[in-house]
XYZ file of C-alpha atoms in Angstrom:
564
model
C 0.000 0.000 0.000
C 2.619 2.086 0.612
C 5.606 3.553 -2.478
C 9.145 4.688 -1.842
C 10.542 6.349 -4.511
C 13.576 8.602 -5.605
C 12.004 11.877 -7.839
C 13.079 12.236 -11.663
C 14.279 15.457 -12.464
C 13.473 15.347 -16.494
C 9.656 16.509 -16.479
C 9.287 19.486 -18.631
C 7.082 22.308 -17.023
C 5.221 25.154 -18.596
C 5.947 28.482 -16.812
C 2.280 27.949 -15.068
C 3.333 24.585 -13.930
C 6.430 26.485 -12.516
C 4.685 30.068 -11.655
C 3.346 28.717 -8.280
C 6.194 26.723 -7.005
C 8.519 29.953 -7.447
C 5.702 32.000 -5.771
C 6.403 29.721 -2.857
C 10.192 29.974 -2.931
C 9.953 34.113 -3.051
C 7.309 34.147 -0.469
C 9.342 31.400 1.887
C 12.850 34.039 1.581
C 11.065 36.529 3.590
C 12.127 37.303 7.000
C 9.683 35.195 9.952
C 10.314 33.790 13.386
C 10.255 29.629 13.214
C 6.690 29.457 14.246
C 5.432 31.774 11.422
C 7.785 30.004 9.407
C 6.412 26.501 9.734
C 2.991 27.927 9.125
C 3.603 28.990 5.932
C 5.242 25.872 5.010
C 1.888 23.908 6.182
C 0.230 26.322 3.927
C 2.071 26.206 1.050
C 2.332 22.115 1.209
C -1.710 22.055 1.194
C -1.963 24.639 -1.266
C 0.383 23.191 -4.178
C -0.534 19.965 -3.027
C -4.665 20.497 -2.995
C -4.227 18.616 0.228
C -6.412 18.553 3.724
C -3.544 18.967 6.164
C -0.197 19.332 6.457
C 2.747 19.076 9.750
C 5.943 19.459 10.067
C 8.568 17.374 12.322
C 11.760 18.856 12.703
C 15.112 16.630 13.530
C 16.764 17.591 16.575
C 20.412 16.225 15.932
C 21.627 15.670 19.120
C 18.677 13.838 20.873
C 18.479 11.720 17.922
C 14.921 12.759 18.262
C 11.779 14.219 15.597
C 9.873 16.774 17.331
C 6.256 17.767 15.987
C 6.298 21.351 16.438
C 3.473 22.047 14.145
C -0.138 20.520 13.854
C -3.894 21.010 14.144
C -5.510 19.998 18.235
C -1.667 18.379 19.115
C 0.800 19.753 21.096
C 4.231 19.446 20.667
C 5.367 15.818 20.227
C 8.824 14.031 20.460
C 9.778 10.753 19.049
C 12.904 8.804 18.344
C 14.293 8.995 14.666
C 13.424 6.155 12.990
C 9.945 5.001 14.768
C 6.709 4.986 12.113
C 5.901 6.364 8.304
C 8.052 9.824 9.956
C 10.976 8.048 11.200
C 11.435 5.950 8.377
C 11.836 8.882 5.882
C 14.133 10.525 8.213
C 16.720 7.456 7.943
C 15.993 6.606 4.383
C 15.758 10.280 2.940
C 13.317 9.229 0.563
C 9.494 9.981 -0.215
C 6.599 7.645 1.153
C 3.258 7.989 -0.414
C 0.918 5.950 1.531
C -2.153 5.276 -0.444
C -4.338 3.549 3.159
C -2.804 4.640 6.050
C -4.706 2.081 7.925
C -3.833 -0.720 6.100
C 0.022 0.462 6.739
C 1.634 -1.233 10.233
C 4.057 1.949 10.611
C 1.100 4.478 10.606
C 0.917 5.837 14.250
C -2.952 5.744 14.706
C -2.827 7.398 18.183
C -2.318 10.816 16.119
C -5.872 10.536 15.014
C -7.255 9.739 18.165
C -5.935 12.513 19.710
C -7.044 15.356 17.160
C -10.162 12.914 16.112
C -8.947 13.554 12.512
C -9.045 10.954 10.112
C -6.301 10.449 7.834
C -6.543 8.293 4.752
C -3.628 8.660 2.498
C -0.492 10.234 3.276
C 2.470 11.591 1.510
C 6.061 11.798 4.171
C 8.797 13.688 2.501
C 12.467 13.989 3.698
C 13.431 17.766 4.416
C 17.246 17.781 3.346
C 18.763 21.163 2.413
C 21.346 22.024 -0.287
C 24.631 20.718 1.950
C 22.697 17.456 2.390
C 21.333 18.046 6.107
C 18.352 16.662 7.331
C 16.007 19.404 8.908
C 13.135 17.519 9.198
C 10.092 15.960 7.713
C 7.099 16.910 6.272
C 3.860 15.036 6.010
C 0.660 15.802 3.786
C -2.466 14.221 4.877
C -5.151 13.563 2.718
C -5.125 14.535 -1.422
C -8.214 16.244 -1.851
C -10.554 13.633 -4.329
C -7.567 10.561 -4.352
C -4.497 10.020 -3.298
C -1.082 11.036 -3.961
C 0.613 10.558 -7.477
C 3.924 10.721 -9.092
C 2.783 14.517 -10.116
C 2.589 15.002 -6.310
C 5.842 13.710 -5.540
C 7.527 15.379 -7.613
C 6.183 18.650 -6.960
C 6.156 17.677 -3.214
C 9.979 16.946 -3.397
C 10.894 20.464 -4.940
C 8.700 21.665 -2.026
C 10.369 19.930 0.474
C 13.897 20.852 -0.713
C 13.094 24.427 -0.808
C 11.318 24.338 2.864
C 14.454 22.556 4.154
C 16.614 25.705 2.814
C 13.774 27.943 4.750
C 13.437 26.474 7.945
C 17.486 26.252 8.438
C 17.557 29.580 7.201
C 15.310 30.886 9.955
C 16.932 28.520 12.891
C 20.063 29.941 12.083
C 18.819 33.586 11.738
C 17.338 32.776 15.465
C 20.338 31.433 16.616
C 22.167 34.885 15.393
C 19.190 37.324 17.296
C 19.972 35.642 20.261
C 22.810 37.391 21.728
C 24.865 37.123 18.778
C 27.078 40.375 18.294
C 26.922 41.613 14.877
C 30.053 40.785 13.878
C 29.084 37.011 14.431
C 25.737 37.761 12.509
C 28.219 38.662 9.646
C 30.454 35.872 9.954
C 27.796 33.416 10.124
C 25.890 35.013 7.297
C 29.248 34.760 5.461
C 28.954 31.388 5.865
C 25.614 30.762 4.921
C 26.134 32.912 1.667
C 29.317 30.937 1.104
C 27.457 27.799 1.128
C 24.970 28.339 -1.158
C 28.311 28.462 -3.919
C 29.420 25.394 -5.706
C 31.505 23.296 -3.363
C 33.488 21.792 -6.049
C 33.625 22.401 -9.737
C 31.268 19.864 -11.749
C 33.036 17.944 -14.013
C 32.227 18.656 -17.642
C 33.887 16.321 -20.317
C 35.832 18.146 -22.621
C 35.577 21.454 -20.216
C 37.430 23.177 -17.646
C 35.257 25.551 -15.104
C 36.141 27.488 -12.136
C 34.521 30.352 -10.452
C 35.703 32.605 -7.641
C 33.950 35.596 -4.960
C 35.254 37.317 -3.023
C 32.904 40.006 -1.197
C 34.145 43.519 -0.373
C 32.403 42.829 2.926
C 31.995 40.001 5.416
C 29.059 39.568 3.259
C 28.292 40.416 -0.410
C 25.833 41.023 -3.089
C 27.664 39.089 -6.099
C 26.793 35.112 -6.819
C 27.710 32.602 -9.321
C 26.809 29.156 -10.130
C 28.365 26.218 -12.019
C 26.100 23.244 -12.165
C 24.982 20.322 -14.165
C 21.277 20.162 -15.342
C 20.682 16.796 -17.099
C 23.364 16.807 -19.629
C 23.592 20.682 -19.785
C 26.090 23.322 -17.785
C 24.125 25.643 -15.507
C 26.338 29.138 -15.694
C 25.201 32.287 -13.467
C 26.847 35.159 -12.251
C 24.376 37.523 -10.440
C 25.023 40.723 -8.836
C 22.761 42.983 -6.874
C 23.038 46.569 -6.094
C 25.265 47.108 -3.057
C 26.776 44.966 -0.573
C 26.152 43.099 2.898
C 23.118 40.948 3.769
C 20.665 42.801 2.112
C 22.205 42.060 -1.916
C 23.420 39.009 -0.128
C 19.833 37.653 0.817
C 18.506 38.570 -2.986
C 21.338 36.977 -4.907
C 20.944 34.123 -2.933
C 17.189 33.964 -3.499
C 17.100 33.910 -7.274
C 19.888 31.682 -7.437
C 17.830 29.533 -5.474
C 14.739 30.132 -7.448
C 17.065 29.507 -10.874
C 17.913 25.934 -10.058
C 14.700 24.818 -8.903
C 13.016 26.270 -12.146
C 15.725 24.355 -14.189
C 15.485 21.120 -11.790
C 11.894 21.028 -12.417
C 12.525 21.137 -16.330
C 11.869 24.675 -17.273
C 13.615 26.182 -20.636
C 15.816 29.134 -20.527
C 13.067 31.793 -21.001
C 10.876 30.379 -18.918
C 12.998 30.058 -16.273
C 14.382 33.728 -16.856
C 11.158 35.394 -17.232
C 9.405 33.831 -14.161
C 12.223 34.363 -11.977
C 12.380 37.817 -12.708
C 8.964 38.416 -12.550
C 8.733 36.750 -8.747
C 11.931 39.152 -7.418
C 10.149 42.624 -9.550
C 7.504 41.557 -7.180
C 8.925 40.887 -3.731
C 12.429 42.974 -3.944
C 12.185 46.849 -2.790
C 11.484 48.949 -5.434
C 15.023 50.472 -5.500
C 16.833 47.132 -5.883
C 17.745 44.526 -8.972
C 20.309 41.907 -9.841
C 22.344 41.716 -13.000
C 22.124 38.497 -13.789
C 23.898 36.143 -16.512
C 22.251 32.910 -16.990
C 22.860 30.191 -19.232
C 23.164 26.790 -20.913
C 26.239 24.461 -21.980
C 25.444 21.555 -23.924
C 28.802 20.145 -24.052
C 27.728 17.460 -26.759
C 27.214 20.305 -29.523
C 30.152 22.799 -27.926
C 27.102 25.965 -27.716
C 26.026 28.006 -25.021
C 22.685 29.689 -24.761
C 22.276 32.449 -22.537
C 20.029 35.769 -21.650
C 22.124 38.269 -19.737
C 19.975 41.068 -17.701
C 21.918 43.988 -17.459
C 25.091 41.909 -17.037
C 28.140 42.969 -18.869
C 30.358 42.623 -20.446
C 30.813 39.092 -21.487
C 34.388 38.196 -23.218
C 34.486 35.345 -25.314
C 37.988 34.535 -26.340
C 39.401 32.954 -29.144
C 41.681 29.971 -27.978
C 43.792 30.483 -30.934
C 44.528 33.986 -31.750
C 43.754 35.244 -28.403
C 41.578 37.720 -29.596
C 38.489 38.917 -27.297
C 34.770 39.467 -28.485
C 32.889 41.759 -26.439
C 29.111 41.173 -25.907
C 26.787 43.408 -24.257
C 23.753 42.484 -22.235
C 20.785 41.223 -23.820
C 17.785 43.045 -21.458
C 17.567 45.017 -18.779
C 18.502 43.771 -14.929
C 16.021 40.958 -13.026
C 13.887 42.078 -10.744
C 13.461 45.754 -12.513
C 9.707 45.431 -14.153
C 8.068 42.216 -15.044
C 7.958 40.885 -18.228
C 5.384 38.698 -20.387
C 8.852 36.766 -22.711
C 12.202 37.936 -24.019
C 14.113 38.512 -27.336
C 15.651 35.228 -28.492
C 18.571 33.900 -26.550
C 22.027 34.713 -27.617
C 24.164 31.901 -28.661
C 28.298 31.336 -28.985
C 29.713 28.501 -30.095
C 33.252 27.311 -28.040
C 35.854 26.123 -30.180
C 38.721 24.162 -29.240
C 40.559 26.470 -26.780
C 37.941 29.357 -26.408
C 37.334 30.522 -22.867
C 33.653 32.497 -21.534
C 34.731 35.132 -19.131
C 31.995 36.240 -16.610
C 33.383 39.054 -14.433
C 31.657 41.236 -12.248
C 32.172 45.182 -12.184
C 33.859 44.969 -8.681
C 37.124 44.021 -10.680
C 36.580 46.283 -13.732
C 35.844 49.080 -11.617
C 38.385 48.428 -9.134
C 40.546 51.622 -8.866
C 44.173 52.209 -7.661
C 45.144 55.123 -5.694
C 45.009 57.798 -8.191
C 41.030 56.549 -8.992
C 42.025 54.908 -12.317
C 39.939 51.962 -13.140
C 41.664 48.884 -13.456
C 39.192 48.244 -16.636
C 38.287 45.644 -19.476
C 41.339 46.354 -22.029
C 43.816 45.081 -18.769
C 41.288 42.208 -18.186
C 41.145 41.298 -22.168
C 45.347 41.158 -21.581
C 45.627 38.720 -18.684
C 42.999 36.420 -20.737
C 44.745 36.545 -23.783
C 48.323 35.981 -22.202
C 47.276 33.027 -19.359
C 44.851 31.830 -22.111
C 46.862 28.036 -22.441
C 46.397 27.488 -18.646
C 43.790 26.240 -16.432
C 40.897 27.668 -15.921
C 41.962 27.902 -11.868
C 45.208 29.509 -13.007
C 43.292 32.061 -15.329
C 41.317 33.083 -12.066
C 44.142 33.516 -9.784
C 45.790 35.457 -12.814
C 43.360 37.834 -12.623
C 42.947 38.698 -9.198
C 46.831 38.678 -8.770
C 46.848 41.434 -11.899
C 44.120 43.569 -10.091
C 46.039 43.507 -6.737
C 49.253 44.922 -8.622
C 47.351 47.486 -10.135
C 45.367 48.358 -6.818
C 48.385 49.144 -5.155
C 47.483 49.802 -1.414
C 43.494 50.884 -2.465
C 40.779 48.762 -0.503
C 38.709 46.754 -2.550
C 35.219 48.195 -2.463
C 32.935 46.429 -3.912
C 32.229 42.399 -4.477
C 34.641 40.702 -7.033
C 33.644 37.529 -9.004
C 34.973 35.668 -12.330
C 33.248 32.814 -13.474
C 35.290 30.795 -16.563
C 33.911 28.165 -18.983
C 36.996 27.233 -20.796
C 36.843 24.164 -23.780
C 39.930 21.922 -23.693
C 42.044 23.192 -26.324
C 43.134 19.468 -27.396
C 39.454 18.692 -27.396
C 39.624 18.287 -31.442
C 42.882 17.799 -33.035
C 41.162 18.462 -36.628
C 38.015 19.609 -38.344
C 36.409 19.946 -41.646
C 33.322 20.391 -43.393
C 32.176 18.465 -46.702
C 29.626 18.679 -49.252
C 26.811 16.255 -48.800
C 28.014 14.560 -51.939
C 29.474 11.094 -53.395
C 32.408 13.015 -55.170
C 33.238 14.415 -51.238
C 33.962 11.119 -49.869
C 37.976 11.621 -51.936
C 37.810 14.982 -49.725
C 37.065 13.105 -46.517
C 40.052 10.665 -46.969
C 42.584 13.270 -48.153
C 41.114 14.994 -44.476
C 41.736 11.683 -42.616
C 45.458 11.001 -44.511
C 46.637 14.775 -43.040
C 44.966 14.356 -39.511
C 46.570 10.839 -39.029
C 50.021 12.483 -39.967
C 49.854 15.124 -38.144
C 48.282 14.529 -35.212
C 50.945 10.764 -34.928
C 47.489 8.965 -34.437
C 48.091 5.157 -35.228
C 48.737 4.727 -39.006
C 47.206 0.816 -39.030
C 43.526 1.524 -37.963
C 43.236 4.512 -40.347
C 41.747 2.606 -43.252
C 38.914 1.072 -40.689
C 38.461 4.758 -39.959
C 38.066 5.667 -43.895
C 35.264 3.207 -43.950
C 33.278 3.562 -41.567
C 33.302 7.205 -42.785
C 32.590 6.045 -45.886
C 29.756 3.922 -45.027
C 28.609 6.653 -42.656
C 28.737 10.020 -44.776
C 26.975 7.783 -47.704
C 23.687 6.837 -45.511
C 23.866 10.562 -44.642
C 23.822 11.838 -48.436
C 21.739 9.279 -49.893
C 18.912 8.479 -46.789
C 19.424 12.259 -45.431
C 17.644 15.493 -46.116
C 18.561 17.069 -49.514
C 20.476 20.354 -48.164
C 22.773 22.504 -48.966
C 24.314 22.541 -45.589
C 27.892 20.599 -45.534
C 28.712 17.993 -43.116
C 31.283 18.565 -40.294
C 33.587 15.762 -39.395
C 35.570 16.240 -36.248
C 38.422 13.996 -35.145
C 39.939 13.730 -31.814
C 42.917 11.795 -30.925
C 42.647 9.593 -28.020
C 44.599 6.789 -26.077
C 45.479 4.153 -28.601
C 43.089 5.477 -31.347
C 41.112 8.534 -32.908
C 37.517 9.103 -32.083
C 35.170 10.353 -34.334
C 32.546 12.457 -35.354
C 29.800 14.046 -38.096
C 27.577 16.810 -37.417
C 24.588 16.811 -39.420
C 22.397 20.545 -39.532
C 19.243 20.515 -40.918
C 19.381 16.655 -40.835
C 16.009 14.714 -40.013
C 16.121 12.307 -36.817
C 17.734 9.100 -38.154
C 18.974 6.730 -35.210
C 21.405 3.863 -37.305
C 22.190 2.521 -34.014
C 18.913 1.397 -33.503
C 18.879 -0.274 -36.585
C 18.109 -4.431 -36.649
C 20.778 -6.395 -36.546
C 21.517 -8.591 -39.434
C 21.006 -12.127 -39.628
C 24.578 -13.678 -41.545
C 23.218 -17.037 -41.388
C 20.651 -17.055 -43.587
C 20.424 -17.721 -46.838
C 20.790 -14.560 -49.675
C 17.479 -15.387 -50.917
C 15.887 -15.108 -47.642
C 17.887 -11.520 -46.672
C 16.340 -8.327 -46.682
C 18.266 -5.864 -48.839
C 20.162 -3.485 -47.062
C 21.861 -3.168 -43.368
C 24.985 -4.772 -44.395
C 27.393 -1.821 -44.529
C 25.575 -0.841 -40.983
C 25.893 -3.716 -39.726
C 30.032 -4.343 -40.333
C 30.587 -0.928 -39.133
C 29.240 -1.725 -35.624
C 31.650 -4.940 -35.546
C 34.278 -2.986 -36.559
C 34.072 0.141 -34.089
C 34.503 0.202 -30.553
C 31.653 2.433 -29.777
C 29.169 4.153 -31.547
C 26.678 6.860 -30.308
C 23.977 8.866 -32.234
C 22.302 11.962 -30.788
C 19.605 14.228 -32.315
C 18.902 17.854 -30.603
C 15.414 17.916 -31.789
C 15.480 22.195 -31.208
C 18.262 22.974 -33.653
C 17.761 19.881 -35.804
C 21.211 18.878 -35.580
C 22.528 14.768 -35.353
C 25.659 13.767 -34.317
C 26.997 10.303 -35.105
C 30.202 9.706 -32.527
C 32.581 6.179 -33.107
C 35.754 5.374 -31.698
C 38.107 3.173 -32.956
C 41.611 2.566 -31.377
C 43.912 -0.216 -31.710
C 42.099 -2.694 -28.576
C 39.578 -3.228 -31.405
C 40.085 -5.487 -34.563
């Protein structure tokens, strides 16, 4: 009767699927003592969740203990972790939905004796907050005309999550009023702004990412974020007007608000526009956030970003060195709402190209006769650290502004945030005509890359046909365009991997294809498959992907010299 279950993150959400659950996350960053607090997270769980009640048990670490500090006709309650449908979340950190409550041995009926409420389906949700802490758990009695569903739990979870990040929010804000001296409110808001940042870089094939802050004051109003989103890049860099805990408590609020819209499977607009329209209606009327947000897909090497009132954004060429400037694409978040935006700006990163996101606390910084330290001296420590790591970029940075500074104090928040694509990440490229007569063109390309790049000479002419055998399915099954075909090749351990890039192509998966049947006799064959079929024995992988938004395929093999 009863379903644990762990909550997909790939549903796809219109912005009025996502509208309310944002309206909850703006309205839960406001400032309230625990008890109000816990109120409005009973309220919001029954009003996303069209449910009859809702209470909240929060985990006392050190007794071990939950403690029901919130619920209709009872008074407060403890238990031991573990015991009944509450405990058992709290150890397994994962959703129950109890369909019969009743018919469920770890339902603790004496809770509806004592309030003489009658609870027939129940959904128990862990209360874990961004570092992974358990603050409690929440349970939602009673879906009004059912029971729970997987629509519930998944909104439920998202709920939860953003409760957790509440309620700790407001026991350590009460743990700060009393007594605390201010400088240990700043410290400790420090620390809470600190760890809403990404604890480690995610690790992005074929990428190198770092970002740094460091706030002018104990506390600041800059942000960034580097996170994974399914198989996309999540890249912010916010920063709101002034500095301390008010900017601090807004930056930190939308980036909240921009992962959960993006965890719950909104696009880049949506997620933009509904964001900004939540923070135009609960920030003061004399603050806004610049804001940079946007999405790597590390498969097709673009990003895809809106940038509100953030600027500028330097996009270097790996090779030459050279810096293009881009200037913000709308106006800063939070400074009127909006109904939708221009179209999204797009770069493409090439081999060695590096994204530079840098706040105005380091272009602005000025020494001791009020020069700015400025983008021309920025655009000269990118170009000349370009071959190193992204880390070493950073540190290059900073280490050039504290020259220039001299003895100045830094005066405002400072924050660079670097997307950089591996520079050996294709050793050779070339587009082709989608044409029989090309296929010469694509072996001449293979001959020079083999050569150059000291790739093993011996598996080359397996390489040339599965090209071959690949590029003709493309010209003669494909759509008839004039758009060439890209080939990329990358050198790897013991081999070469490669792959074509297909615009404008139609979705065509030749990995699903049926396998052919050898044995039988020709007569009983059907035509076709044959050239398909020898290329999979003679590869060591092969991967098709088709981005359904740009109509672009990408056929991936690799082939090294483990593989006869």
């Amino acid at each position: 009767m009863a379903r644990m279950s762990l909550v997909s993150e790939g549903r796809s959400l219109s912005a009025r699927d996502v509208e309310p659950i944002l309206a909850v996350a703006a309205k839960l960053a406001a400032p309230f003592d625990l008890t109000t607090m816990l109120t409005e997270v009973v309220e919001a769980a029954r009003s996303v969740l069209t449910a009859e009640r809702a209470t909240v048990w929060l985990y006392d670490r050190d007794r071990d203990e939950l403690v029901l500090r919130l619920a209709m006709d009872i008074k407060d309650k403890r238990i031991p972790a573990g015991t009944g449908l509450v405990g058992a979340c709290a150890r397994s950190r994962r959703i129950i939905n109890v369909h019969d409550c009743y018919a469920d041995p770890r339902f603790d009926q004496s809770m509806d004796r004592l309030s003489g409420f009658r609870t027939r389906c129940m959904l128990t949700l862990p209360m874990v907050d961004h570092n992974e802490v358990l603050v409690g758990v929440m349970q939602v009695l009673n879906k009004a005309g059912g029971t729970f569903d997987e629509s519930d739990e998944r909104l439920s979870a998202v709920l939860a999550a953003q409760c957790a990040v509440a309620l700790q929010r407001v026991r350590m804000t009460e743990a700060i009023i009393e007594g605390e001296k201010m400088r240990q409110e700043l410290e400790l808001a420090r620390e809470v702004q600190m760890s809403t940042l990404p604890a480690t870089m995610p690790a992005v094939p074929g990428y190198d990412v770092h970002g740094t802050f460091r706030p002018a004051d104990l506390t600041g109003g800059d942000t960034f974020d580097l996170a994974r989103v399914g198989d996309r890049l999540l890249v912010v860099l916010g920063d709101a007007t002034g500095h301390g805990i008010g900017p601090a408590l807004s930056v930190t609020q939308m980036q909240a608000m921009l992962r959960m819209a993006f965890r719950l499977g909104a696009d880049l607009e949506t997620a933009f526009v509904q964001v900004n329209n939540q923070l135009a209606e609960t920030l003061p009327g004399d603050r806004f956030i610049t804001a940079f947000v946007g999405l790597l897909d590390p498969a097709t090497h673009r990003i895809e970003f809106h940038s509100g009132g953030q600027g500028p954004i330097l996009h270097l060429d790996g090779a030459s060195g050279a810096c293009t400037h881009h200037m913000p694409t709308s106006f800063p978040l939070a400074a009127m709402a909006v109904e939708r935006m221009h179209a999204a700006v797009t770069l493409e990163l090439h081999p060695g190209d590096l994204l530079a996101l840098i706040s105005d606390g380091i272009f602005e910084y000025r020494d001791d006769t009020g020069e700015e330290f400025g983008e021309a001296r920025v655009r000269e420590v990118l170009a000349t650290h370009r071959h190193e790591a992204a880390v070493q970029i950073s540190e290059a940075i900073f280490a050039a502004v504290k020259e220039f500074a001299g003895h100045a104090p830094q005066e405002d928040d400072m924050t660079v945030v670097l997307v950089k694509r591996d520079e050996r990440a294709v050793s050779a490229a070339a587009a082709f005509r989608r044409s029989f007569d090309a296929i010469e063109e694509i072996f001449a390309f293979t001959s020079s890359a083999f050569a150059r790049e000291g790739i093993e000479p011996e598996i080359r002419s397996a390489v040339d046909l599965v090209l071959e055998e690949i590029f003709t399915n493309v010209v003669k099954y494909g759509r008839a365009s004039p758009t060439p075909v890209r080939v990329e090749l990358t050198k790897v351990l013991g081999g070469v991997e490669v792959t074509l890039v297909e615009d404008d192509a139609e979705r065509f998966d030749l990995t699903r294809l049926p396998e052919v049947d050898t044995t039988l006799p020709l007569e009983q064959r059907s035509p076709g498959g044959l050239g398909l079929h020898l290329v999979r024995k003679i590869v060591d992988s092969l991967e098709y992907r088709y981005d359904d938004r740009r109509r672009q395929a990408r056929i991936t093999f690799r082939k090294t010299m483990g593989q006869r």
